[in-house]
PDB file of C-alpha atoms in Angstrom:
ATOM      1  CA  MET T   1      -7.891   9.882  10.715  1.00 31.00           C
ATOM      2  CA  ALA T   2      -7.791  13.779  10.852  1.00 36.00           C
ATOM      3  CA  GLY T   3     -11.569  13.982  10.750  1.00 38.00           C
ATOM      4  CA  THR T   4     -12.347  17.583   9.597  1.00 40.00           C
ATOM      5  CA  ALA T   5      -9.303  18.938  11.842  1.00 41.00           C
ATOM      6  CA  ARG T   6      -8.294  22.509  10.748  1.00 42.00           C
ATOM      7  CA  ARG T   7      -5.788  24.775  12.110  1.00 43.00           C
ATOM      8  CA  ARG T   8      -6.749  27.504  14.266  1.00 38.00           C
ATOM      9  CA  ASP T   9      -6.406  30.041  11.198  1.00 39.00           C
ATOM     10  CA  GLY T  10      -9.340  28.253   9.783  1.00 41.00           C
ATOM     11  CA  ASN T  11      -7.381  26.550   7.064  1.00 58.00           C
ATOM     12  CA  VAL T  12      -7.457  22.849   6.452  1.00 72.00           C
ATOM     13  CA  THR T  13      -4.495  20.881   7.655  1.00 85.00           C
ATOM     14  CA  GLN T  14      -2.412  19.234   5.275  1.00 86.00           C
ATOM     15  CA  GLU T  15      -3.315  15.559   7.005  1.00 88.00           C
ATOM     16  CA  ARG T  16      -6.649  16.647   6.038  1.00 89.00           C
ATOM     17  CA  MET T  17      -5.778  17.451   2.525  1.00 90.00           C
ATOM     18  CA  LEU T  18      -4.328  13.848   2.080  1.00 91.00           C
ATOM     19  CA  GLU T  19      -7.211  12.149   3.789  1.00 90.00           C
ATOM     20  CA  GLU T  20      -9.660  13.651   1.522  1.00 90.00           C
ATOM     21  CA  ALA T  21      -7.767  13.150  -1.623  1.00 89.00           C
ATOM     22  CA  MET T  22      -7.367   9.308  -0.922  1.00 89.00           C
ATOM     23  CA  ALA T  23     -11.305   9.539  -0.292  1.00 88.00           C
ATOM     24  CA  ALA T  24     -11.673  11.513  -3.731  1.00 87.00           C
ATOM     25  CA  ILE T  25      -9.776   9.000  -5.518  1.00 86.00           C
ATOM     26  CA  ALA T  26     -11.655   5.938  -4.008  1.00 83.00           C
ATOM     27  CA  GLU T  27     -15.049   7.589  -4.680  1.00 83.00           C
ATOM     28  CA  ASP T  28     -14.256   8.974  -8.401  1.00 80.00           C
ATOM     29  CA  GLY T  29     -11.071   7.838  -9.582  1.00 79.00           C
ATOM     30  CA  LEU T  30      -7.839   9.631 -10.169  1.00 79.00           C
ATOM     31  CA  ALA T  31      -8.794  11.318 -13.609  1.00 79.00           C
ATOM     32  CA  SER T  32     -11.388  13.606 -11.824  1.00 79.00           C
ATOM     33  CA  LEU T  33      -9.283  14.513  -8.857  1.00 83.00           C
ATOM     34  CA  THR T  34      -8.079  18.188  -9.705  1.00 85.00           C
ATOM     35  CA  MET T  35      -6.696  20.786  -7.320  1.00 87.00           C
ATOM     36  CA  SER T  36      -9.959  23.002  -7.807  1.00 88.00           C
ATOM     37  CA  ALA T  37     -12.424  19.963  -6.901  1.00 88.00           C
ATOM     38  CA  LEU T  38     -10.216  18.829  -3.967  1.00 89.00           C
ATOM     39  CA  ALA T  39     -10.441  22.580  -2.739  1.00 90.00           C
ATOM     40  CA  GLU T  40     -14.135  22.534  -3.064  1.00 89.00           C
ATOM     41  CA  ARG T  41     -14.262  19.257  -1.112  1.00 88.00           C
ATOM     42  CA  LEU T  42     -12.445  20.829   1.630  1.00 88.00           C
ATOM     43  CA  GLY T  43     -13.937  24.332   1.590  1.00 88.00           C
ATOM     44  CA  THR T  44     -10.668  26.000   1.035  1.00 86.00           C
ATOM     45  CA  SER T  45      -8.674  27.312  -1.914  1.00 86.00           C
ATOM     46  CA  GLY T  46      -6.650  25.665  -4.688  1.00 84.00           C
ATOM     47  CA  GLY T  47      -3.892  28.225  -3.815  1.00 86.00           C
ATOM     48  CA  HIS T  48      -3.816  26.970  -0.184  1.00 86.00           C
ATOM     49  CA  ILE T  49      -3.561  23.296  -1.400  1.00 88.00           C
ATOM     50  CA  LEU T  50      -0.666  24.352  -3.752  1.00 87.00           C
ATOM     51  CA  TYR T  51       0.859  26.265  -0.832  1.00 87.00           C
ATOM     52  CA  TYR T  52       1.782  23.118   0.804  1.00 86.00           C
ATOM     53  CA  PHE T  53       2.166  20.780  -2.106  1.00 87.00           C
ATOM     54  CA  GLY T  54       3.369  22.756  -5.220  1.00 85.00           C
ATOM     55  CA  SER T  55       1.926  20.661  -7.782  1.00 84.00           C
ATOM     56  CA  LYS T  56      -0.934  17.904  -8.045  1.00 83.00           C
ATOM     57  CA  ASP T  57       2.202  15.541  -8.724  1.00 82.00           C
ATOM     58  CA  LEU T  58       3.451  16.163  -5.141  1.00 85.00           C
ATOM     59  CA  LEU T  59       0.056  15.953  -3.605  1.00 86.00           C
ATOM     60  CA  LEU T  60      -0.371  12.572  -5.104  1.00 86.00           C
ATOM     61  CA  LEU T  61       3.123  11.572  -3.843  1.00 87.00           C
ATOM     62  CA  ALA T  62       2.450  12.985  -0.234  1.00 89.00           C
ATOM     63  CA  ALA T  63      -0.923  11.202  -0.121  1.00 89.00           C
ATOM     64  CA  LEU T  64       0.756   7.740  -0.991  1.00 89.00           C
ATOM     65  CA  ARG T  65       3.508   8.576   1.542  1.00 91.00           C
ATOM     66  CA  TRP T  66       0.672   8.893   4.077  1.00 91.00           C
ATOM     67  CA  SER T  67      -1.058   5.977   3.199  1.00 90.00           C
ATOM     68  CA  GLU T  68       2.270   3.996   3.116  1.00 92.00           C
ATOM     69  CA  ALA T  69       3.060   5.048   6.595  1.00 93.00           C
ATOM     70  CA  ALA T  70       0.016   3.650   8.000  1.00 92.00           C
ATOM     71  CA  LEU T  71       0.622   0.374   6.609  1.00 94.00           C
ATOM     72  CA  ALA T  72       3.853   0.504   7.933  1.00 95.00           C
ATOM     73  CA  GLU T  73       2.728   0.736  11.299  1.00 95.00           C
ATOM     74  CA  GLU T  74       0.344  -2.342  10.466  1.00 95.00           C
ATOM     75  CA  ARG T  75       3.190  -4.354   9.324  1.00 96.00           C
ATOM     76  CA  ARG T  76       5.201  -3.636  12.446  1.00 95.00           C
ATOM     77  CA  ALA T  77       2.449  -4.534  14.623  1.00 96.00           C
ATOM     78  CA  LEU T  78       1.797  -7.887  12.645  1.00 96.00           C
ATOM     79  CA  LEU T  79       5.709  -8.746  12.934  1.00 95.00           C
ATOM     80  CA  ALA T  80       5.494  -8.461  16.618  1.00 96.00           C
ATOM     81  CA  ARG T  81       2.299 -10.559  17.128  1.00 95.00           C
ATOM     82  CA  ARG T  82       2.484 -14.104  18.853  1.00 94.00           C
ATOM     83  CA  ILE T  83       1.097 -15.898  15.962  1.00 96.00           C
ATOM     84  CA  THR T  84       2.497 -18.673  13.778  1.00 95.00           C
ATOM     85  CA  ALA T  85       4.812 -17.584  10.528  1.00 95.00           C
ATOM     86  CA  GLU T  86       2.232 -18.890   8.071  1.00 95.00           C
ATOM     87  CA  ARG T  87      -0.560 -16.898   9.706  1.00 96.00           C
ATOM     88  CA  LYS T  88       1.749 -13.841   9.404  1.00 97.00           C
ATOM     89  CA  LEU T  89       2.592 -14.387   5.935  1.00 97.00           C
ATOM     90  CA  ASP T  90      -1.188 -14.745   5.314  1.00 96.00           C
ATOM     91  CA  LEU T  91      -2.073 -11.330   6.960  1.00 96.00           C
ATOM     92  CA  PHE T  92       0.876  -9.876   5.131  1.00 97.00           C
ATOM     93  CA  LEU T  93      -0.835 -10.830   1.771  1.00 96.00           C
ATOM     94  CA  ARG T  94      -4.001  -9.346   2.653  1.00 95.00           C
ATOM     95  CA  LEU T  95      -2.408  -6.090   3.837  1.00 95.00           C
ATOM     96  CA  TYR T  96      -0.381  -5.789   0.539  1.00 96.00           C
ATOM     97  CA  LEU T  97      -3.316  -6.660  -1.946  1.00 94.00           C
ATOM     98  CA  PRO T  98      -5.842  -3.812  -2.727  1.00 92.00           C
ATOM     99  CA  ARG T  99      -9.156  -4.230  -1.265  1.00 86.00           C
ATOM    100  CA  GLY T 100     -11.039  -3.757  -4.739  1.00 83.00           C
ATOM    101  CA  PRO T 101     -10.741  -1.910  -7.798  1.00 83.00           C
ATOM    102  CA  ARG T 102     -11.236   1.474  -6.601  1.00 81.00           C
ATOM    103  CA  ASP T 103      -8.662   1.028  -3.957  1.00 88.00           C
ATOM    104  CA  PRO T 104      -6.849   4.458  -3.776  1.00 89.00           C
ATOM    105  CA  ARG T 105      -3.487   3.436  -2.560  1.00 90.00           C
ATOM    106  CA  TRP T 106      -2.981   1.080  -5.526  1.00 92.00           C
ATOM    107  CA  THR T 107      -4.581   3.658  -7.927  1.00 89.00           C
ATOM    108  CA  LEU T 108      -1.717   6.006  -6.835  1.00 87.00           C
ATOM    109  CA  TRP T 109       0.818   3.244  -7.079  1.00 89.00           C
ATOM    110  CA  ILE T 110       0.045   2.623 -10.990  1.00 88.00           C
ATOM    111  CA  GLU T 111       0.166   6.103 -11.455  1.00 83.00           C
ATOM    112  CA  LEU T 112       3.445   6.600  -9.730  1.00 83.00           C
ATOM    113  CA  TRP T 113       4.950   3.752 -11.871  1.00 86.00           C
ATOM    114  CA  ALA T 114       4.034   5.258 -15.193  1.00 84.00           C
ATOM    115  CA  ARG T 115       5.684   8.497 -14.242  1.00 82.00           C
ATOM    116  CA  THR T 116       8.756   7.049 -12.726  1.00 82.00           C
ATOM    117  CA  PRO T 117      11.126   6.502 -15.920  1.00 81.00           C
ATOM    118  CA  GLY T 118      11.454  10.174 -16.438  1.00 80.00           C
ATOM    119  CA  ASN T 119      11.431  11.492 -12.780  1.00 80.00           C
ATOM    120  CA  PRO T 120      14.382  10.581 -10.295  1.00 85.00           C
ATOM    121  CA  ALA T 121      12.717  12.170  -7.486  1.00 81.00           C
ATOM    122  CA  LEU T 122       9.516   9.696  -8.067  1.00 81.00           C
ATOM    123  CA  ARG T 123      12.017   6.721  -8.363  1.00 86.00           C
ATOM    124  CA  GLU T 124      13.790   7.515  -5.433  1.00 88.00           C
ATOM    125  CA  ALA T 125      10.416   7.572  -3.394  1.00 87.00           C
ATOM    126  CA  GLN T 126       9.454   4.386  -5.350  1.00 88.00           C
ATOM    127  CA  ALA T 127      12.444   2.549  -3.955  1.00 90.00           C
ATOM    128  CA  GLU T 128      12.027   3.936  -0.511  1.00 92.00           C
ATOM    129  CA  LEU T 129       8.347   2.737  -0.299  1.00 91.00           C
ATOM    130  CA  ASP T 130       9.153  -0.778  -1.747  1.00 93.00           C
ATOM    131  CA  ALA T 131      12.147  -1.235   0.564  1.00 95.00           C
ATOM    132  CA  GLY T 132      10.117  -1.239   3.627  1.00 95.00           C
ATOM    133  CA  TRP T 133       7.809  -4.150   2.175  1.00 96.00           C
ATOM    134  CA  GLN T 134      10.697  -5.889   1.213  1.00 97.00           C
ATOM    135  CA  GLU T 135      12.531  -5.488   4.513  1.00 97.00           C
ATOM    136  CA  ASP T 136       9.592  -6.617   6.417  1.00 97.00           C
ATOM    137  CA  LEU T 137       8.832  -9.374   4.404  1.00 97.00           C
ATOM    138  CA  GLU T 138      12.492 -10.640   4.597  1.00 97.00           C
ATOM    139  CA  ALA T 139      12.286 -10.613   8.310  1.00 97.00           C
ATOM    140  CA  LEU T 140       9.130 -12.635   8.540  1.00 97.00           C
ATOM    141  CA  LEU T 141      10.369 -15.296   6.477  1.00 97.00           C
ATOM    142  CA  THR T 142      13.868 -15.267   8.271  1.00 97.00           C
ATOM    143  CA  ALA T 143      12.025 -15.671  11.486  1.00 96.00           C
ATOM    144  CA  GLY T 144       9.891 -18.177   9.995  1.00 96.00           C
ATOM    145  CA  ALA T 145      12.356 -20.486   8.677  1.00 96.00           C
ATOM    146  CA  ALA T 146      14.589 -20.029  11.986  1.00 95.00           C
ATOM    147  CA  ARG T 147      11.794 -21.358  14.233  1.00 93.00           C
ATOM    148  CA  GLY T 148      11.273 -24.291  11.725  1.00 94.00           C
ATOM    149  CA  ARG T 149       7.772 -23.099   9.977  1.00 94.00           C
ATOM    150  CA  PHE T 150       9.321 -22.664   6.980  1.00 96.00           C
ATOM    151  CA  ALA T 151      11.822 -24.700   5.131  1.00 94.00           C
ATOM    152  CA  PRO T 152      15.481 -23.148   4.602  1.00 94.00           C
ATOM    153  CA  LEU T 153      15.190 -20.305   2.033  1.00 94.00           C
ATOM    154  CA  ASP T 154      16.717 -17.482   0.638  1.00 96.00           C
ATOM    155  CA  ALA T 155      14.637 -14.597   2.356  1.00 96.00           C
ATOM    156  CA  ASP T 156      16.030 -12.010   0.110  1.00 97.00           C
ATOM    157  CA  ALA T 157      14.981 -13.892  -3.200  1.00 97.00           C
ATOM    158  CA  ARG T 158      11.702 -15.017  -1.821  1.00 97.00           C
ATOM    159  CA  ALA T 159      10.604 -12.018  -0.756  1.00 97.00           C
ATOM    160  CA  SER T 160      11.389 -10.304  -4.016  1.00 97.00           C
ATOM    161  CA  GLU T 161       9.688 -12.877  -6.223  1.00 97.00           C
ATOM    162  CA  LEU T 162       6.499 -12.633  -4.076  1.00 97.00           C
ATOM    163  CA  LEU T 163       6.390  -9.055  -4.054  1.00 97.00           C
ATOM    164  CA  ALA T 164       6.785  -8.933  -7.824  1.00 96.00           C
ATOM    165  CA  LEU T 165       3.874 -11.484  -7.976  1.00 95.00           C
ATOM    166  CA  LEU T 166       1.550  -9.459  -5.734  1.00 95.00           C
ATOM    167  CA  ASP T 167       2.306  -6.161  -7.613  1.00 95.00           C
ATOM    168  CA  GLY T 168       1.054  -8.046 -10.872  1.00 92.00           C
ATOM    169  CA  LEU T 169      -2.277  -9.418  -8.929  1.00 92.00           C
ATOM    170  CA  SER T 170      -2.805  -5.838  -7.420  1.00 92.00           C
ATOM    171  CA  THR T 171      -2.651  -4.139 -10.750  1.00 91.00           C
ATOM    172  CA  ARG T 172      -5.109  -6.609 -12.200  1.00 89.00           C
ATOM    173  CA  VAL T 173      -7.513  -6.025  -9.457  1.00 88.00           C
ATOM    174  CA  VAL T 174      -7.272  -2.380  -9.689  1.00 87.00           C
ATOM    175  CA  LEU T 175      -7.730  -2.389 -13.487  1.00 84.00           C
ATOM    176  CA  GLY T 176     -10.513  -4.621 -13.041  1.00 79.00           C
ATOM    177  CA  GLN T 177      -9.208  -7.574 -14.889  1.00 69.00           C
ATOM    178  CA  GLU T 178     -10.070 -10.076 -11.878  1.00 59.00           C
ATOM    179  CA  PRO T 179     -13.250 -11.963 -12.184  1.00 55.00           C
ATOM    180  CA  GLY T 180     -16.455  -9.916 -11.245  1.00 46.00           C
ATOM    181  CA  ARG T 181     -14.014  -7.119 -10.447  1.00 48.00           C
ATOM    182  CA  ASP T 182     -13.327  -9.039  -7.102  1.00 52.00           C
ATOM    183  CA  PRO T 183      -9.941  -9.070  -5.195  1.00 55.00           C
ATOM    184  CA  ARG T 184     -10.577 -12.361  -3.567  1.00 68.00           C
ATOM    185  CA  PRO T 185      -9.424 -14.653  -6.672  1.00 81.00           C
ATOM    186  CA  ALA T 186      -6.074 -12.393  -6.698  1.00 87.00           C
ATOM    187  CA  LEU T 187      -5.674 -13.460  -2.897  1.00 90.00           C
ATOM    188  CA  GLU T 188      -6.294 -17.279  -3.511  1.00 91.00           C
ATOM    189  CA  ILE T 189      -3.551 -17.166  -6.191  1.00 91.00           C
ATOM    190  CA  ALA T 190      -1.176 -15.061  -3.930  1.00 94.00           C
ATOM    191  CA  ARG T 191      -1.460 -18.043  -1.205  1.00 94.00           C
ATOM    192  CA  SER T 192      -0.791 -20.337  -3.715  1.00 94.00           C
ATOM    193  CA  ALA T 193       2.121 -18.772  -4.819  1.00 93.00           C
ATOM    194  CA  ALA T 194       3.455 -18.200  -1.319  1.00 95.00           C
ATOM    195  CA  ARG T 195       2.954 -21.783  -0.457  1.00 94.00           C
ATOM    196  CA  ALA T 196       5.060 -22.600  -3.747  1.00 94.00           C
ATOM    197  CA  LEU T 197       7.613 -20.205  -2.994  1.00 95.00           C
ATOM    198  CA  ILE T 198       7.889 -20.691   0.714  1.00 95.00           C
ATOM    199  CA  PRO T 199       6.994 -24.192   1.832  1.00 93.00           C
ATOM    200  CA  VAL T 200       6.187 -24.813   5.231  1.00 91.00           C
ATOM    201  CA  THR T 201       7.645 -27.502   7.472  1.00 88.00           C
ATOM    202  CA  THR T 202       4.772 -28.136   9.814  1.00 63.00           C
ATOM    203  CA  GLU T 203       0.880 -28.232   9.541  1.00 53.00           C
ATOM    204  CA  PRO T 204      -0.496 -24.671   9.980  1.00 47.00           C
ATOM    205  CA  GLY T 205      -1.957 -24.459  13.597  1.00 45.00           C
ATOM    206  CA  THR T 206       0.206 -26.902  15.043  1.00 42.00           C
TER     207      THR T 206
END
């Protein structure tokens, strides 16, 4: 995290702006995030933020890209771990799902989905970010099947199906539609779906 990092000229760094934008969304929701409110949190001017991002839409997209880049590093580390494919898949589910109804990353995803139909740039960004999750999940499933942990499967199709289900579950969590506004039921549903879509050939932990 950038902490309170600033440039030598006293201006807030771009990374700090993105970090604070995500924190503001987690605390107060997306609707309350304005350029002036963000500038006040950062102790800078709205014009300084606009200089780097041009608009609120571009700021939100940059914040989502920043958040997804951190998760991409976590996915790469997960794929490299010396653990069973079943355990990797379970950790992948946890990484993908929101942490709760105030999850800022998923709040941004829902906003992005709402705006993409009429915005080619946002559609391209969505496709790019989605592709990273798809490719890594395919790699996980392919490796698991090759090692005999998963039954033979079409990794492309199974990854697409599971990610679509995770998107729906994640949306329900962020919109507060899960019982008690708790993300844990979504994780259990995701695990059940994963077991149905991706049968294991050995007992977990063997």
